[in-house]
GROMACS .gro file of C-alpha atoms in nm:
model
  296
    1UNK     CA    1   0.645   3.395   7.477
    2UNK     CA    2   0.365   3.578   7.601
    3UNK     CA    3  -0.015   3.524   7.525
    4UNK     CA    4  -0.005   3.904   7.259
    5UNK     CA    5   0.301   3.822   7.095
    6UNK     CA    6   0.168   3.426   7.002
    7UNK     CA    7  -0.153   3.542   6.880
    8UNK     CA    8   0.042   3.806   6.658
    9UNK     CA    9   0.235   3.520   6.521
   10UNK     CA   10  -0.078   3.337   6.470
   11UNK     CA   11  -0.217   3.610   6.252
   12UNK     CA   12   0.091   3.710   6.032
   13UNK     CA   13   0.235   3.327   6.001
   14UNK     CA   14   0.072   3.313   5.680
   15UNK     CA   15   0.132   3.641   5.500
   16UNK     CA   16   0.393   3.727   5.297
   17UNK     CA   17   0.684   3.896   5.389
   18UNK     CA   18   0.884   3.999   5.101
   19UNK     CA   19   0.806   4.184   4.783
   20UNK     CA   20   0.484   4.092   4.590
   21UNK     CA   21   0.609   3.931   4.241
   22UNK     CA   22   0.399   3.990   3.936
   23UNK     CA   23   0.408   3.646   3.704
   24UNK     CA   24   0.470   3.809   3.334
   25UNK     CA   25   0.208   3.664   3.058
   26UNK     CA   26   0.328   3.408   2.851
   27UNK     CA   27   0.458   3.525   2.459
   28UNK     CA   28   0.124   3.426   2.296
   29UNK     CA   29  -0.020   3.698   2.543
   30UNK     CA   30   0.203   3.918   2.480
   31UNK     CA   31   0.191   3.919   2.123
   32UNK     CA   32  -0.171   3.957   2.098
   33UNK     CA   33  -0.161   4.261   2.356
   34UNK     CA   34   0.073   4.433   2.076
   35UNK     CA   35  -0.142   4.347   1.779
   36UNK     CA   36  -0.257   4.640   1.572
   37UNK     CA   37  -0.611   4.680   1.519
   38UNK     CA   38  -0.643   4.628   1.147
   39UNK     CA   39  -0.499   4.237   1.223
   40UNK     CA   40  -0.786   4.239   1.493
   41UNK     CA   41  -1.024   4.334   1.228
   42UNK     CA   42  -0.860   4.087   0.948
   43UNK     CA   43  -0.892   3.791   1.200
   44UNK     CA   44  -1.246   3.867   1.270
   45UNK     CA   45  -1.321   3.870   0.910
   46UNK     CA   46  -1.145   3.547   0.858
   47UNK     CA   47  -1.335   3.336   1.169
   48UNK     CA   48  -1.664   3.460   1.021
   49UNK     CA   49  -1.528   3.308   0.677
   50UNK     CA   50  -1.471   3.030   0.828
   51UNK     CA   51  -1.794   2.994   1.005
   52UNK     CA   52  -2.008   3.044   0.682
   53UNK     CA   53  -1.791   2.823   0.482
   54UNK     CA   54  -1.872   2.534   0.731
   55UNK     CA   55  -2.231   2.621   0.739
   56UNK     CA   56  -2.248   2.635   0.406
   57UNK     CA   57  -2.037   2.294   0.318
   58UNK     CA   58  -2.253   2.094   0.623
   59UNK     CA   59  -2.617   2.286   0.574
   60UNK     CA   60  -2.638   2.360   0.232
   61UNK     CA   61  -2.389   2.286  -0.001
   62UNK     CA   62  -2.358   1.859  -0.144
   63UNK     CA   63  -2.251   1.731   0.224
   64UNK     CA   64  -2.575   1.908   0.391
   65UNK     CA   65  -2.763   1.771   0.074
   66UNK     CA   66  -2.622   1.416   0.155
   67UNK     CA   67  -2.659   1.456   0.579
   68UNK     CA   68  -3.031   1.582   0.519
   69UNK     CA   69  -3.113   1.272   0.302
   70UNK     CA   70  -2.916   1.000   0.586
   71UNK     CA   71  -3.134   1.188   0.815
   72UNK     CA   72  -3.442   1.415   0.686
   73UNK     CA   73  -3.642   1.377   0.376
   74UNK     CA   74  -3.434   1.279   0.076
   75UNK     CA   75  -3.516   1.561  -0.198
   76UNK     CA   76  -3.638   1.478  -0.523
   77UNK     CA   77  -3.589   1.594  -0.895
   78UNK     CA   78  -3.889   1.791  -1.011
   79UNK     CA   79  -4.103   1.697  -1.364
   80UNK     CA   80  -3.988   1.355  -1.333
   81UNK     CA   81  -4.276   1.045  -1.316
   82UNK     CA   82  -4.064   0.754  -1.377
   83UNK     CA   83  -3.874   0.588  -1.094
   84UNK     CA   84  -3.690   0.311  -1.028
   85UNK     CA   85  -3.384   0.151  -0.803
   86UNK     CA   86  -3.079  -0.001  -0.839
   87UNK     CA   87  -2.960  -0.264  -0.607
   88UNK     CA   88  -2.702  -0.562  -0.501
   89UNK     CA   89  -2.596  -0.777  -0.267
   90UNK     CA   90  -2.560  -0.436  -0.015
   91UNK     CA   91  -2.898  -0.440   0.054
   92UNK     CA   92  -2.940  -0.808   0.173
   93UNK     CA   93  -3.234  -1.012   0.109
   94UNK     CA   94  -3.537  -0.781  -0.021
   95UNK     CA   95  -3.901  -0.834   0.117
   96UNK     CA   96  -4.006  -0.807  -0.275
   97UNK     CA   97  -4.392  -0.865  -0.168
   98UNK     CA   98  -4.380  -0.588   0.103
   99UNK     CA   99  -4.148  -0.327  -0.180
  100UNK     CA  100  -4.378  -0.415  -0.427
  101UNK     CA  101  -4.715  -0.284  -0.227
  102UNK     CA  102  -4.544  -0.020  -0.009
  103UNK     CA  103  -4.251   0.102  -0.215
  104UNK     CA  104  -4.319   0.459  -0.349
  105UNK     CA  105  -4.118   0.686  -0.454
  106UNK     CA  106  -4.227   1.017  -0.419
  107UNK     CA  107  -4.541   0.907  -0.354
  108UNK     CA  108  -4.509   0.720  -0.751
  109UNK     CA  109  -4.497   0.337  -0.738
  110UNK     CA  110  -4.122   0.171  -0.845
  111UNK     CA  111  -4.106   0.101  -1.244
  112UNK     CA  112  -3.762  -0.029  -1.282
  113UNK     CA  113  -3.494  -0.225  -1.086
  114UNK     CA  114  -3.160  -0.216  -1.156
  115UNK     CA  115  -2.950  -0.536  -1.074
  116UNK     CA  116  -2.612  -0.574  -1.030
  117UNK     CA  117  -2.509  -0.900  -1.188
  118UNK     CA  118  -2.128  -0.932  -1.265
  119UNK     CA  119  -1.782  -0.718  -1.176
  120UNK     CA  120  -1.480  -0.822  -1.383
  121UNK     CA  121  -1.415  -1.146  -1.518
  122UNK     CA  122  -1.461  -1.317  -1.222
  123UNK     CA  123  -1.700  -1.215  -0.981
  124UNK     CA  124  -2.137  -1.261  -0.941
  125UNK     CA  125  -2.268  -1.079  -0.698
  126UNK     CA  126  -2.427  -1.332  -0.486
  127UNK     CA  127  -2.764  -1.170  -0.443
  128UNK     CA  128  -2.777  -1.148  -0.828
  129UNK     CA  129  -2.961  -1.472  -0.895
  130UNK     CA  130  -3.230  -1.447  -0.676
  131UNK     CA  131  -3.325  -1.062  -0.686
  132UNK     CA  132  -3.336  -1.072  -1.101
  133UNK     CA  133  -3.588  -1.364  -1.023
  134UNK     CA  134  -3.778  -1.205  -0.773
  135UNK     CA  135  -3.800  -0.874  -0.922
  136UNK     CA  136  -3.973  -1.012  -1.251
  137UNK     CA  137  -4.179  -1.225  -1.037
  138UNK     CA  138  -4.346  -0.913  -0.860
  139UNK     CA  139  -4.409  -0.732  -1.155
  140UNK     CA  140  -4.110  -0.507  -1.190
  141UNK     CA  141  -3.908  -0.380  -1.507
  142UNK     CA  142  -3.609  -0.543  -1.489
  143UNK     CA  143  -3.233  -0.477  -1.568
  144UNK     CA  144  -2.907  -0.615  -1.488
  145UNK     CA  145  -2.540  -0.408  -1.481
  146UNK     CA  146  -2.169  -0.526  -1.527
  147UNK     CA  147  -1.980  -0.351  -1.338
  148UNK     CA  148  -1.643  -0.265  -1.529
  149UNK     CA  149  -1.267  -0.359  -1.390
  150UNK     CA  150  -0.966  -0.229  -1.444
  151UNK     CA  151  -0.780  -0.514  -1.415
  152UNK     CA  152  -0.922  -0.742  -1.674
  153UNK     CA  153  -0.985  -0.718  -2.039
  154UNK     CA  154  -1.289  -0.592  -2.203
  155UNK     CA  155  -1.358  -0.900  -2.425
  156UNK     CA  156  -1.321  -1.131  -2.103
  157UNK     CA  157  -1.517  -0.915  -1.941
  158UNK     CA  158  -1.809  -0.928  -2.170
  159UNK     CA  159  -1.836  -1.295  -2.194
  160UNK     CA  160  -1.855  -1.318  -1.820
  161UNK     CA  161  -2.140  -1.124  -1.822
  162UNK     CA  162  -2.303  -1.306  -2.145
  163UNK     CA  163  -2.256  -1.646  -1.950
  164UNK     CA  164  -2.434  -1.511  -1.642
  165UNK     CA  165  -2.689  -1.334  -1.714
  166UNK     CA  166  -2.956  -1.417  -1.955
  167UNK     CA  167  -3.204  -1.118  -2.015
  168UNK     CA  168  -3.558  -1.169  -2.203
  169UNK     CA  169  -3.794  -1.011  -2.358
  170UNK     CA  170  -3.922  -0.706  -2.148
  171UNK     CA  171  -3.629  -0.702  -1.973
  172UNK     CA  172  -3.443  -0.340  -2.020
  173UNK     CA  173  -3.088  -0.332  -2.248
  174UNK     CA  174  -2.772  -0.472  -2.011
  175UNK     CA  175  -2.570  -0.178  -1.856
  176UNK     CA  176  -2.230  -0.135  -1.847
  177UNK     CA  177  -2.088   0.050  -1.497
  178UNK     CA  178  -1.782   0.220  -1.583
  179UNK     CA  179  -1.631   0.460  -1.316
  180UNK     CA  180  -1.269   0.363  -1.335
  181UNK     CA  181  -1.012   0.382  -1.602
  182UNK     CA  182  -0.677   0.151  -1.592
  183UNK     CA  183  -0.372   0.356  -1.492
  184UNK     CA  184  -0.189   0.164  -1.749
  185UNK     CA  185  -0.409   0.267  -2.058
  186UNK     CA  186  -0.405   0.558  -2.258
  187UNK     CA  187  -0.738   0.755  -2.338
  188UNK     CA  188  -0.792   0.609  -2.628
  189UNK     CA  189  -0.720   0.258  -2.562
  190UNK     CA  190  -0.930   0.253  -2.278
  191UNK     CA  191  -1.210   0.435  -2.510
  192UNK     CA  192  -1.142   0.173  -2.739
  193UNK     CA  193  -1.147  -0.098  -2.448
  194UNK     CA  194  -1.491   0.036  -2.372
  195UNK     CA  195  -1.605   0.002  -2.749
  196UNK     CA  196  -1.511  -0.361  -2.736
  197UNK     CA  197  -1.736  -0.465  -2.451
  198UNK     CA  198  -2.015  -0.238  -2.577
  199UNK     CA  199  -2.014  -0.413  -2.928
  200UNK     CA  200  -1.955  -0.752  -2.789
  201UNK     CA  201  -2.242  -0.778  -2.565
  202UNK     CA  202  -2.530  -0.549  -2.849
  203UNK     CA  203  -2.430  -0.835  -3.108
  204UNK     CA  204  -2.541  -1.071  -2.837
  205UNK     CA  205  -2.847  -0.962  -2.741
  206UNK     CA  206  -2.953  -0.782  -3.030
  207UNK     CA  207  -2.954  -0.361  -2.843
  208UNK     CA  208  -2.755  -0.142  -2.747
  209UNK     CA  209  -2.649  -0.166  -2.404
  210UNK     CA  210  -2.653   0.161  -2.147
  211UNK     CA  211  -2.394   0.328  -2.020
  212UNK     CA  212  -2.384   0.428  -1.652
  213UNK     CA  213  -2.136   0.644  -1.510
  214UNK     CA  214  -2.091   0.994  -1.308
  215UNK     CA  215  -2.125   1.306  -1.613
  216UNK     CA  216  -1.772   1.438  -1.528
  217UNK     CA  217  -1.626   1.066  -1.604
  218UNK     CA  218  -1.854   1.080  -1.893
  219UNK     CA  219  -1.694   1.431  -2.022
  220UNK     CA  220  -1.344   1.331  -1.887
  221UNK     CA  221  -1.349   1.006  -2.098
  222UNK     CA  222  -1.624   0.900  -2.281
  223UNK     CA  223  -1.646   1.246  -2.527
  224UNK     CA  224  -1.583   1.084  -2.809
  225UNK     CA  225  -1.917   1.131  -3.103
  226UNK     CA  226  -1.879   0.680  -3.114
  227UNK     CA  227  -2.092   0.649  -2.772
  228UNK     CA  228  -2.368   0.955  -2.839
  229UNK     CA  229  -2.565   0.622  -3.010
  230UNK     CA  230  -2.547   0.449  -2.658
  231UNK     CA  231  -2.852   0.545  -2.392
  232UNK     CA  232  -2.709   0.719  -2.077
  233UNK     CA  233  -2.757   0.637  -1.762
  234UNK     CA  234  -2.615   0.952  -1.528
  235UNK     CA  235  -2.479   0.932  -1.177
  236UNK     CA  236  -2.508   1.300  -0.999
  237UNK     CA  237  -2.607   1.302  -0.639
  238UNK     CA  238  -2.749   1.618  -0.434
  239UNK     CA  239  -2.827   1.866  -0.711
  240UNK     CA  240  -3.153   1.958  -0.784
  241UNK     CA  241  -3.080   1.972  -1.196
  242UNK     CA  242  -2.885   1.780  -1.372
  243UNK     CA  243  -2.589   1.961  -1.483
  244UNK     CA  244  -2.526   1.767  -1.758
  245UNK     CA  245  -2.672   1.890  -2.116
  246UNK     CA  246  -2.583   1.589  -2.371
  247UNK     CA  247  -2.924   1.326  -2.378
  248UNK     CA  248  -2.961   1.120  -2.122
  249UNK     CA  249  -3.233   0.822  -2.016
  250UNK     CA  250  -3.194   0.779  -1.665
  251UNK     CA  251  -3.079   1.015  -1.341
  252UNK     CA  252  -2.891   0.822  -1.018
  253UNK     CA  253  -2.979   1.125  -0.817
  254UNK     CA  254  -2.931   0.953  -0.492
  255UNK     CA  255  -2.777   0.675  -0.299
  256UNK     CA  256  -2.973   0.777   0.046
  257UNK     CA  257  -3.302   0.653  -0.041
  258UNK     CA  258  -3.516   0.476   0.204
  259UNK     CA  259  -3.791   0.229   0.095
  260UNK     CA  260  -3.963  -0.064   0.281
  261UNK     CA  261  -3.872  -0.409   0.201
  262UNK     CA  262  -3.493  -0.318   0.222
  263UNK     CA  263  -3.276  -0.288   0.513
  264UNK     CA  264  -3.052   0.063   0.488
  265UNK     CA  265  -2.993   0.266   0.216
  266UNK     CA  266  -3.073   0.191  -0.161
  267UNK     CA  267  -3.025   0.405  -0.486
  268UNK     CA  268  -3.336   0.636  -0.636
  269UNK     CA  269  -3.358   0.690  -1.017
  270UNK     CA  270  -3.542   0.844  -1.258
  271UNK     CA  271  -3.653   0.768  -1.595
  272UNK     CA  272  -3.619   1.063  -1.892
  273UNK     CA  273  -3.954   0.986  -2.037
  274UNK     CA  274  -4.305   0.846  -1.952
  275UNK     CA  275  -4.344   0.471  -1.883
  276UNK     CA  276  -4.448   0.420  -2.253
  277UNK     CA  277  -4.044   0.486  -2.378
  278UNK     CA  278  -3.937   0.267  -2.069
  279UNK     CA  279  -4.133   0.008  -2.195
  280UNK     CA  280  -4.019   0.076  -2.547
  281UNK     CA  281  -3.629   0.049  -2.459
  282UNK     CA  282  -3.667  -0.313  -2.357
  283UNK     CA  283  -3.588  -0.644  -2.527
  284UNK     CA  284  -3.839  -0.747  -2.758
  285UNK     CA  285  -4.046  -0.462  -2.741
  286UNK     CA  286  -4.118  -0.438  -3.138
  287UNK     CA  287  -4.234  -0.767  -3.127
  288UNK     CA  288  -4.478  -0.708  -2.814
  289UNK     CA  289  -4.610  -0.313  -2.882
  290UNK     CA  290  -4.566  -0.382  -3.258
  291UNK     CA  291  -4.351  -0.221  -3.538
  292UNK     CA  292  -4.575   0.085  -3.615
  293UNK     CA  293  -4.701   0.224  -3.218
  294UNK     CA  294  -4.297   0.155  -3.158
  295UNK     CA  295  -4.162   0.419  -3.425
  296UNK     CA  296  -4.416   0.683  -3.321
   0.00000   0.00000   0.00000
């Protein structure tokens, strides 16, 4: 082969030869390349939908409410004074002495303390003992909360809670946390049900106990004219109102509160009233404020 005719090969070895092939686009190309404008237009429409909906739902709307409070400033109800906490064993051991001179809440010292003390027939929370002490001890108004199963009866259920917990005088009324109604009941038993452990545990102690629960629970099952006598204790987080027009004595408008002297997150309340009623809703307090400044 001659020295022309090897450099020739050289430079056309790597070219193609035969016909250049054109690789068709696959069927989801295709079928966009015959779209019709209008369905150009209506998918536009619908990613920009889609786009506020998710700003809306994470930025503004209950989630962003909740994902600003984990990680911004927690927002709080306006015309309010009174505020308190409600805790159990979730947020460990409590550094009482450095809540009790740093704790503020909205720049408004901690009135009231919440305590979880029983579940069921059965159960104590283990922190219960110590933080009912300890919250007393540093100066707090106390309370303590059953919190109401579906899986015992109401009358067991209230005499757990009588044998555990012993409230005195200054202490707030015991609370009964019912979120939860037994598949196996009608509305009205379970009403009833609720009666029962009400009326059990006011002839024991002498007041009427509070009722906590979320306002559409509330509406959903608790209606009926026989509890409008009990005081209400709300649970309705990241609104700036309450939605809920019936009376009420106490707001859970949060459960992404940050305070020091407890690890994580902890529950913010409010009180429906100046710290005059608070004191006035607690055991004993005829005896202590006296029979005629307590029906003013």
């Amino acid at each position: 082969m001659s020295p022309k005719r090897a450099i020739h090969n050289k430079k056309t070895s790597g070219r193609r030869t035969g016909p250049v092939s054109h690789r068709r686009p696959n069927v989801f190309i295709r079928l966009l390349q015959h779209l019709p404008g209008w369905a150009w237009w209506t998918g536009g429409v619908a990613v920009v939908a889609v786009y506020i909906y998710f700003f809306y739902y994470i930025f503004v709307g209950p989630f962003g409410f909740r994902w600003r409070a984990l990680y911004g400033d927690v927002s709080y109800p306006e015309g309010y004074e009174i505020h308190g906490i409600d805790i159990s064993h979730h947020q460990g051991r409590i550094d009482w002495q450095l809540l009790r001179e740093k704790g503020l809440i909205n720049k408004s010292p901690i009135r009231f303390v919440m305590i979880k003390a029983t579940e069921g027939a059965s159960r104590v929370d283990e922190n219960f003992k110590d933080n009912f002490f300890q919250s007393r001890e540093y100066g707090f108004t106390r309370g303590a909360y059953h919190f109401y199963s579906v899986y015992s009866s109401a009358e067991k259920q209230a005499d757990f809670f009588i044998r555990h917990v012993k409230l005195e005088n200054g202490d707030l009324p015991p609370v009964l946390d019912v979120e939860h109604k037994p598949k196996n009941q009608t509305d009205e038993d379970f009403a009833e049900s609720v009666l029962k452990w009400l009326d059990i545990v006011e002839k024991h102690y002498g007041v009427k106990p509070i009722i906590y629960t979320y306002y559409k629970f509330k509406l959903r099952y608790l209606s009926s004219p026989l509890f409008d006598s009990y005081p209400y204790w709300i649970a309705h987080y990241y609104v700036d109102e309450l939605e809920y027009d019936g009376p009420w004595k106490f707001w859970q408008h949060t459960d992404a509160g940050r305070l020091p002297g407890i690890k994580g997150h902890v529950d913010f309340n409010i009180y429906n009233g100046s710290y005059y009623d608070l004191r006035k809703m607690t055991i004993g307090a005829r005896e202590q404020i006296g029979e005629e400044a307590y029906t003013d």
